[in-house]
PDB file of C-alpha atoms in Angstrom:
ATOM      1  CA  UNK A1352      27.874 -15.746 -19.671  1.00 74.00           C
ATOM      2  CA  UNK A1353      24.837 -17.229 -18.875  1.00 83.00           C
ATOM      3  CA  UNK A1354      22.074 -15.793 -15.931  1.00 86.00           C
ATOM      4  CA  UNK A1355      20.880 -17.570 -13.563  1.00 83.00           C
ATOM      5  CA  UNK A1356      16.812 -16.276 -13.227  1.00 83.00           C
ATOM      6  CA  UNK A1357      16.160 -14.392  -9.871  1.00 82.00           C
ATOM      7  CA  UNK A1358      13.846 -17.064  -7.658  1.00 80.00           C
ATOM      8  CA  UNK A1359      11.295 -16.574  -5.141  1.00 78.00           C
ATOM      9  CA  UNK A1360      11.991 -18.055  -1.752  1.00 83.00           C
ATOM     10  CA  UNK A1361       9.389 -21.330  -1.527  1.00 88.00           C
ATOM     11  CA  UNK A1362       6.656 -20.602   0.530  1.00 93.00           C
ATOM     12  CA  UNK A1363       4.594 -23.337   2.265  1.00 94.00           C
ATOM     13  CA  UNK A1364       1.474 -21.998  -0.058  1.00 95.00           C
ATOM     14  CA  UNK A1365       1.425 -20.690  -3.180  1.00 94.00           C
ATOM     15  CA  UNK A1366       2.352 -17.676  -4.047  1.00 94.00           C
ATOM     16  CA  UNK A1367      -1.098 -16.072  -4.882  1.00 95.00           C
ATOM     17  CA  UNK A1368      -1.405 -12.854  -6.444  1.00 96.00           C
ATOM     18  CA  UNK A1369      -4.151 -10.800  -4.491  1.00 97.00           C
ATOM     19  CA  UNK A1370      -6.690  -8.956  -6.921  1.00 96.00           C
ATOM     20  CA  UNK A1371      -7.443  -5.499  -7.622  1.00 95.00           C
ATOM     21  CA  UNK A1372      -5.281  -4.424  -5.408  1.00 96.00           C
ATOM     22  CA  UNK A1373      -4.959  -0.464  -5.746  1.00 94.00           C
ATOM     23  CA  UNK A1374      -8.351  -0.276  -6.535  1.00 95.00           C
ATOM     24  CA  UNK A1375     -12.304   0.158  -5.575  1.00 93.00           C
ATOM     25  CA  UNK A1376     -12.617  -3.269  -6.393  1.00 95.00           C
ATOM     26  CA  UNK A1377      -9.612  -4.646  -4.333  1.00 97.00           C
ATOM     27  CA  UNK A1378     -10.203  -8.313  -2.917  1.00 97.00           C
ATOM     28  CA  UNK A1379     -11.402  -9.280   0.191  1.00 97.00           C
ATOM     29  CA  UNK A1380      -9.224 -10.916   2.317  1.00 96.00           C
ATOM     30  CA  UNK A1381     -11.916 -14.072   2.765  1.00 94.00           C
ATOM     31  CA  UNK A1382     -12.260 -14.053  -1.196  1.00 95.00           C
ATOM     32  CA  UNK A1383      -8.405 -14.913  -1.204  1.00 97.00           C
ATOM     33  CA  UNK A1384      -8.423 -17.399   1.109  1.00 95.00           C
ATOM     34  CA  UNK A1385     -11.609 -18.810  -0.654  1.00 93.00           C
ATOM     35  CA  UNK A1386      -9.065 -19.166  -3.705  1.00 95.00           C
ATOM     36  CA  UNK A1387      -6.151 -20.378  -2.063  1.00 95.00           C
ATOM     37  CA  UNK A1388      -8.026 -22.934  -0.765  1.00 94.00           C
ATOM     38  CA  UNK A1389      -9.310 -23.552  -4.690  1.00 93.00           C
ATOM     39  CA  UNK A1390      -5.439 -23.105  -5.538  1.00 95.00           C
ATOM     40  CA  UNK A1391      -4.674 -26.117  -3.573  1.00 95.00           C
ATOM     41  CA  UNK A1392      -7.914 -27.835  -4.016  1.00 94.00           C
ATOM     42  CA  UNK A1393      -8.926 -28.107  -0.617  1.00 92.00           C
ATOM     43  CA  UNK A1394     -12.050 -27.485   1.207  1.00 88.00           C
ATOM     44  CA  UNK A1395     -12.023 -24.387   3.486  1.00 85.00           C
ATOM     45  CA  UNK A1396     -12.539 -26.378   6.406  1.00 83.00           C
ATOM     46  CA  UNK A1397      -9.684 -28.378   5.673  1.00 87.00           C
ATOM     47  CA  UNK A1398      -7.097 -25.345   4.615  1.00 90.00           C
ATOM     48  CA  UNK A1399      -8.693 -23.443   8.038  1.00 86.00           C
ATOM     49  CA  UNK A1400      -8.497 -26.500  10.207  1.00 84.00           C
ATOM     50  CA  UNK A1401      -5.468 -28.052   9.538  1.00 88.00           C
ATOM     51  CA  UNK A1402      -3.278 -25.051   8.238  1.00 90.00           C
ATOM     52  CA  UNK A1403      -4.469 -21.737   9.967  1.00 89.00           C
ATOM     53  CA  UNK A1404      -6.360 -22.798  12.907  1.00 83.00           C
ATOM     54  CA  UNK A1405      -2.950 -24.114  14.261  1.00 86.00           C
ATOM     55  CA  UNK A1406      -0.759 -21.361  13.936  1.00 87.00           C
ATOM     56  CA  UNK A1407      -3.311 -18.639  15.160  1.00 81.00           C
ATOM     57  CA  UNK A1408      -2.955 -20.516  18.294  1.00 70.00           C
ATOM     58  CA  UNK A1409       0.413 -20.333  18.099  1.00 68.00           C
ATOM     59  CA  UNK A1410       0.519 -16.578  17.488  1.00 61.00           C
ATOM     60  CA  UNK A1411      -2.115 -16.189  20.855  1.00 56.00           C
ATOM     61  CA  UNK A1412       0.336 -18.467  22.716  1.00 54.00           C
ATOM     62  CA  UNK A1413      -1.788 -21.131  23.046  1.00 48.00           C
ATOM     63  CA  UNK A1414      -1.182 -24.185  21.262  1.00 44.00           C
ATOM     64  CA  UNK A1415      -4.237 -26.344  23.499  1.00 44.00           C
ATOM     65  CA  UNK A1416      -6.708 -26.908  20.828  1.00 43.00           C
ATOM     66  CA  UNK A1417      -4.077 -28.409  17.967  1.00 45.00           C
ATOM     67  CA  UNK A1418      -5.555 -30.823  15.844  1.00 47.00           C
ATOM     68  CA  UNK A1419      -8.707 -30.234  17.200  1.00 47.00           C
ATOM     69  CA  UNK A1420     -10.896 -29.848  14.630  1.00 47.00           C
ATOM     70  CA  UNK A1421     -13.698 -28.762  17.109  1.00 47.00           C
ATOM     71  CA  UNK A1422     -12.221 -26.273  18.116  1.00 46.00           C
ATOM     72  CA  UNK A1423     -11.938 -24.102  14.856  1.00 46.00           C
ATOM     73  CA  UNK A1424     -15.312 -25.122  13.416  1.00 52.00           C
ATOM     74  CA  UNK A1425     -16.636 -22.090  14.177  1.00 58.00           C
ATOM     75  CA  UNK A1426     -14.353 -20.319  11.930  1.00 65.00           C
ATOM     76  CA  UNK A1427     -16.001 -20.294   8.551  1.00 66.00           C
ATOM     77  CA  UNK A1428     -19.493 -19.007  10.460  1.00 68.00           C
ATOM     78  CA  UNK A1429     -17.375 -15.659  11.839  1.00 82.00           C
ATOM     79  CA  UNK A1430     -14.815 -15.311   9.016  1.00 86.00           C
ATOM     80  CA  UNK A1431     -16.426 -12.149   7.814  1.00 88.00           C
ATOM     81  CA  UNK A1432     -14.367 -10.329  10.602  1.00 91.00           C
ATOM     82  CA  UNK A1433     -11.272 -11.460   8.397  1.00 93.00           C
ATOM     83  CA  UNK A1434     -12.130  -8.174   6.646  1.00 95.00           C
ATOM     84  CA  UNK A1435     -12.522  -6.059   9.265  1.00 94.00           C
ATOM     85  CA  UNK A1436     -10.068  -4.135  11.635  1.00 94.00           C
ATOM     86  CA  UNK A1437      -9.800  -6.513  15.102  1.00 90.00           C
ATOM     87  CA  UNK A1438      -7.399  -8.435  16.309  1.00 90.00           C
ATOM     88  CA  UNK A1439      -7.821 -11.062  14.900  1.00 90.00           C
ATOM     89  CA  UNK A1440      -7.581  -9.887  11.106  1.00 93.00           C
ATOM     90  CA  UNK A1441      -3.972  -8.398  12.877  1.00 93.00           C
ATOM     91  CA  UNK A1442      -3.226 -11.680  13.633  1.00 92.00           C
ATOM     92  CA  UNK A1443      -4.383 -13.706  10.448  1.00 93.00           C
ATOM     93  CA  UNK A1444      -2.848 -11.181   7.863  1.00 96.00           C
ATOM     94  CA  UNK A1445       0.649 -12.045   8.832  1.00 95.00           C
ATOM     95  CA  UNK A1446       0.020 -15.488   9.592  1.00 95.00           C
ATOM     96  CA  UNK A1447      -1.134 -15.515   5.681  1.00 96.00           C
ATOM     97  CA  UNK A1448       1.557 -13.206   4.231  1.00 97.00           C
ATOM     98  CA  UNK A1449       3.997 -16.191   5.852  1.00 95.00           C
ATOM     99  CA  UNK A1450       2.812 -18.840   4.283  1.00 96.00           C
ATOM    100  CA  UNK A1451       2.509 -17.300   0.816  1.00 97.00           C
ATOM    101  CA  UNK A1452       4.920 -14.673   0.746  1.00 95.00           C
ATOM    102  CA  UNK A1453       2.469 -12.271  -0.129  1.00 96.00           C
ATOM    103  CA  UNK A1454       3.086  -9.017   0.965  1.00 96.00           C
ATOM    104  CA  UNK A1455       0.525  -6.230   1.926  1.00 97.00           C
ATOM    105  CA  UNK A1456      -2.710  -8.809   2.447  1.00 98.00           C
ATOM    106  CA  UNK A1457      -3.472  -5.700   5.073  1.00 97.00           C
ATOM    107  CA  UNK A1458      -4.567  -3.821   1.831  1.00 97.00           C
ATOM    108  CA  UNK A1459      -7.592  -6.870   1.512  1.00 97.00           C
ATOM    109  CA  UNK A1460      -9.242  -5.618   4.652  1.00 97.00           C
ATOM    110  CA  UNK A1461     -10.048  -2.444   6.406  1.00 95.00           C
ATOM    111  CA  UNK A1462      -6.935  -2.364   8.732  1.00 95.00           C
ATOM    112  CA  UNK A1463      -5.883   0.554   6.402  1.00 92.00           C
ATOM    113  CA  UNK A1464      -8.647   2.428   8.315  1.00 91.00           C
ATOM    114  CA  UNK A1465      -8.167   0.825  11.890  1.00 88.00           C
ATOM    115  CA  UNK A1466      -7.723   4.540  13.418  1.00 86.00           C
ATOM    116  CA  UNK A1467      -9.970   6.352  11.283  1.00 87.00           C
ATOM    117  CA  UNK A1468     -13.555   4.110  11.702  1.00 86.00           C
ATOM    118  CA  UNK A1469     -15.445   1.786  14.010  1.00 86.00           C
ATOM    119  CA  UNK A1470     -15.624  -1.773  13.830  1.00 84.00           C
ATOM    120  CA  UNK A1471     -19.232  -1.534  15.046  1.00 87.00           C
ATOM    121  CA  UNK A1472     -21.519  -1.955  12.155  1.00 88.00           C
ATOM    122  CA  UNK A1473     -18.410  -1.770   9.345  1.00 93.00           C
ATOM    123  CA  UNK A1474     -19.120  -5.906   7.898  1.00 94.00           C
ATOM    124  CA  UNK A1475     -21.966  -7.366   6.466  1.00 92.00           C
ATOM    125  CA  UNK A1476     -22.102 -11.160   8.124  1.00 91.00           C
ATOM    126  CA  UNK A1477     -23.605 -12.305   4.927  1.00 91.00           C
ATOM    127  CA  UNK A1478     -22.270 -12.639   1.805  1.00 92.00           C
ATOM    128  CA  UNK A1479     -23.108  -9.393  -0.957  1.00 95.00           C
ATOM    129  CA  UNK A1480     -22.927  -9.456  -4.646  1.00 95.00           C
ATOM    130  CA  UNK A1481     -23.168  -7.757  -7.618  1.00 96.00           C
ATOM    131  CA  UNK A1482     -24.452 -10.351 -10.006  1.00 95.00           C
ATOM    132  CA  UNK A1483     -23.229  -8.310 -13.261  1.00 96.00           C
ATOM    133  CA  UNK A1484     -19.595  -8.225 -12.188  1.00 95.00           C
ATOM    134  CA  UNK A1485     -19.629 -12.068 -12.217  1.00 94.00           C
ATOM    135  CA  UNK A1486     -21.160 -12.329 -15.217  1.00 94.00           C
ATOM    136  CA  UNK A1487     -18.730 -10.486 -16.623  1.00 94.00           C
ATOM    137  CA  UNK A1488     -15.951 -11.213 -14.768  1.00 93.00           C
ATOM    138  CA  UNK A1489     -16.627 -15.371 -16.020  1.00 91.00           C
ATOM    139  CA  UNK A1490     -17.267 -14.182 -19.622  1.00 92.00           C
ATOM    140  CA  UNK A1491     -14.453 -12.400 -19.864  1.00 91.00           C
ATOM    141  CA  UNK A1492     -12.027 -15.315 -18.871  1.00 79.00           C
ATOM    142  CA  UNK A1493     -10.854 -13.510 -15.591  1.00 83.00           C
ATOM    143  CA  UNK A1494     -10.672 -14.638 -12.315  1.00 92.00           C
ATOM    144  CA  UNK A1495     -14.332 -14.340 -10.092  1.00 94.00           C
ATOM    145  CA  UNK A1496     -13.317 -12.986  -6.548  1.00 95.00           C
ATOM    146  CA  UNK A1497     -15.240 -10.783  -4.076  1.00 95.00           C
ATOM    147  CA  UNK A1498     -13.938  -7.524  -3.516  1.00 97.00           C
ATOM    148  CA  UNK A1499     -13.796  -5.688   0.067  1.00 97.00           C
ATOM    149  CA  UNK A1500     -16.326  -3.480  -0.935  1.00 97.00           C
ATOM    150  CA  UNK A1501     -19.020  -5.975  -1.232  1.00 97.00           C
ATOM    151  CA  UNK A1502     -18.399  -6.596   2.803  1.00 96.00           C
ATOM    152  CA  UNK A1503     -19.105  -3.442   4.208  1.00 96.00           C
ATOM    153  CA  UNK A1504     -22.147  -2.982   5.630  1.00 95.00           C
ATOM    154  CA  UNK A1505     -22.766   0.516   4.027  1.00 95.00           C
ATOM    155  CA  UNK A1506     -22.233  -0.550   0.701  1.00 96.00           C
ATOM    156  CA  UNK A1507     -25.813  -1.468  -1.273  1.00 97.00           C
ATOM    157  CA  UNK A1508     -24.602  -1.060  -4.296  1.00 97.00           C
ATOM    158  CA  UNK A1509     -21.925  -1.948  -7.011  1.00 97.00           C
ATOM    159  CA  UNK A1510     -20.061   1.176  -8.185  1.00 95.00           C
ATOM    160  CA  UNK A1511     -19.289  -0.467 -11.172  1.00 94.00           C
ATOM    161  CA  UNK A1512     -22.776  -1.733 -12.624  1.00 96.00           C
ATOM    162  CA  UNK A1513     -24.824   1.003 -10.991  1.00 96.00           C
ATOM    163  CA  UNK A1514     -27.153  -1.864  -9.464  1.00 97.00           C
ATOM    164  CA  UNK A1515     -28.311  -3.494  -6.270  1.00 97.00           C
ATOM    165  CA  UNK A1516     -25.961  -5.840  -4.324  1.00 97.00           C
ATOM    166  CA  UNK A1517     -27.618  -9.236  -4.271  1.00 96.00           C
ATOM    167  CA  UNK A1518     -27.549 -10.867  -0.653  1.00 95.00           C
ATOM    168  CA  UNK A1519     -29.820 -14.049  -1.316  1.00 95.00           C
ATOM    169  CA  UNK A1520     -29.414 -16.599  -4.032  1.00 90.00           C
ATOM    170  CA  UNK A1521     -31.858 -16.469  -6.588  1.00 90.00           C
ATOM    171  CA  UNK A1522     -31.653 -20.215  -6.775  1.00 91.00           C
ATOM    172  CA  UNK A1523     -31.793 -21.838  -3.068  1.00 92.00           C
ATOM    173  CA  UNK A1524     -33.424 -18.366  -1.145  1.00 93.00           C
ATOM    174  CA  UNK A1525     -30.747 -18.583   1.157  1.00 91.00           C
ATOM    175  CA  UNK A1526     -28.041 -16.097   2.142  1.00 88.00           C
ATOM    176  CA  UNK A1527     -24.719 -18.050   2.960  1.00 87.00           C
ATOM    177  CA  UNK A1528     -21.768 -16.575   5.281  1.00 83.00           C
ATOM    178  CA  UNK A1529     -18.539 -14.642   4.006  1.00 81.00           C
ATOM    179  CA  UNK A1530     -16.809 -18.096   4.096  1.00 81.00           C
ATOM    180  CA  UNK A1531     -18.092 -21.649   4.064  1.00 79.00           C
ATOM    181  CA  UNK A1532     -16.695 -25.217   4.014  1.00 75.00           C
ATOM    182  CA  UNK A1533     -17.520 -25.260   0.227  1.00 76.00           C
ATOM    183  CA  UNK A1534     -16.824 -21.273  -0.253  1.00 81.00           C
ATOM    184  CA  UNK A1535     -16.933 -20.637  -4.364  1.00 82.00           C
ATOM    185  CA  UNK A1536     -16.767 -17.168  -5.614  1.00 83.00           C
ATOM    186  CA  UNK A1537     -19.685 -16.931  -7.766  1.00 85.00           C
ATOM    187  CA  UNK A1538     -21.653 -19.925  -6.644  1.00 84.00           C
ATOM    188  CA  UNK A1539     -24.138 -20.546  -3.945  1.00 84.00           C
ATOM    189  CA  UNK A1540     -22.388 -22.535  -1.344  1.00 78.00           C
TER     190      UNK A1540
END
């Protein structure tokens, strides 16, 4: 008797495993959509326009501003609070978890702690990182993300490597935003 092999329901994107996820070094929930954007090669601005910016309304009940892309260009300069503990992270995880069937995205941002801390002051707006846990993290064939711990505000240094988070690249002198229209973990946007 032959078995037929258990399948996953299709999702509408794919079906994106989450990184380091029971861990210090657990992804941030921007750094996954940063990749499922990659995944699909598509631009941010495109995957956030066309794809989330439309059912977000939805969610709030308001469907006014579909398929305008003015209205959600202002995304990618506040997506840091995608990490945080608002409403608006309440209303994106599930959105996300939807359209992947990815369970427990929560665990990529600080809902976890919604009754225990204050948003004021928890997020960087700016983009933090540890420049020895890319370098290893592309030598080593893996997968370069940016965990949630690179986001907080209180967090100067990488637990890992012992050293300084970096917040302006070494190349350009410019610090970039959590999320931008060409968002690449690792790179200077």
């Amino acid at each position: 008797i032959l078995n037929l092999p258990t399948l996953r329901p299709r999702t509408y994107l794919y079906h994106l495993e989450p990184l380091g996820v029971g861990t210090p070094l657990v992804e941030s929930l921007t750094s996954y959509i940063g990749r499922l954007a990659a995944a699909h090669a598509v631009s941010l601005g495109i995957l956030s326009t066309k794809e989330f910016g439309p059912r977000v309304s939805k969610v709030r009940g308001t469907d006014q501003h579909h398929g305008n892309t003015a209205a959600y260009s202002t995304f990618l300069y506040d997506a840091h609070i995608l990490n945080g503990i608002g409403r608006c992270t309440e209303r994106w995880v599930p959105m996300i978890e939807a359209l992947t069937g990815q369970p427990n995205l929560h665990l990529l941002t600080a809902l976890t702690w919604n009754q225990v801390i204050s948003a004021q002051g928890l997020l960087r707006t700016r983009r933090a990182w540890c420049p020895a846990c890319y370098a290893e993290w592309t030598t080593s064939q893996g997968i370069v993300y940016e965990p949630l711990l690179w986001s907080l505000a209180a967090v100067s240094v990488c637990p890992r490597h012992r050293v300084c988070l970096v917040e302006v690249c070494p190349y350009c002198r410019q610090e970039s935003g959590a999320l931008s229209g060409r968002w690449r973990a690792g790179y200077c946007s």
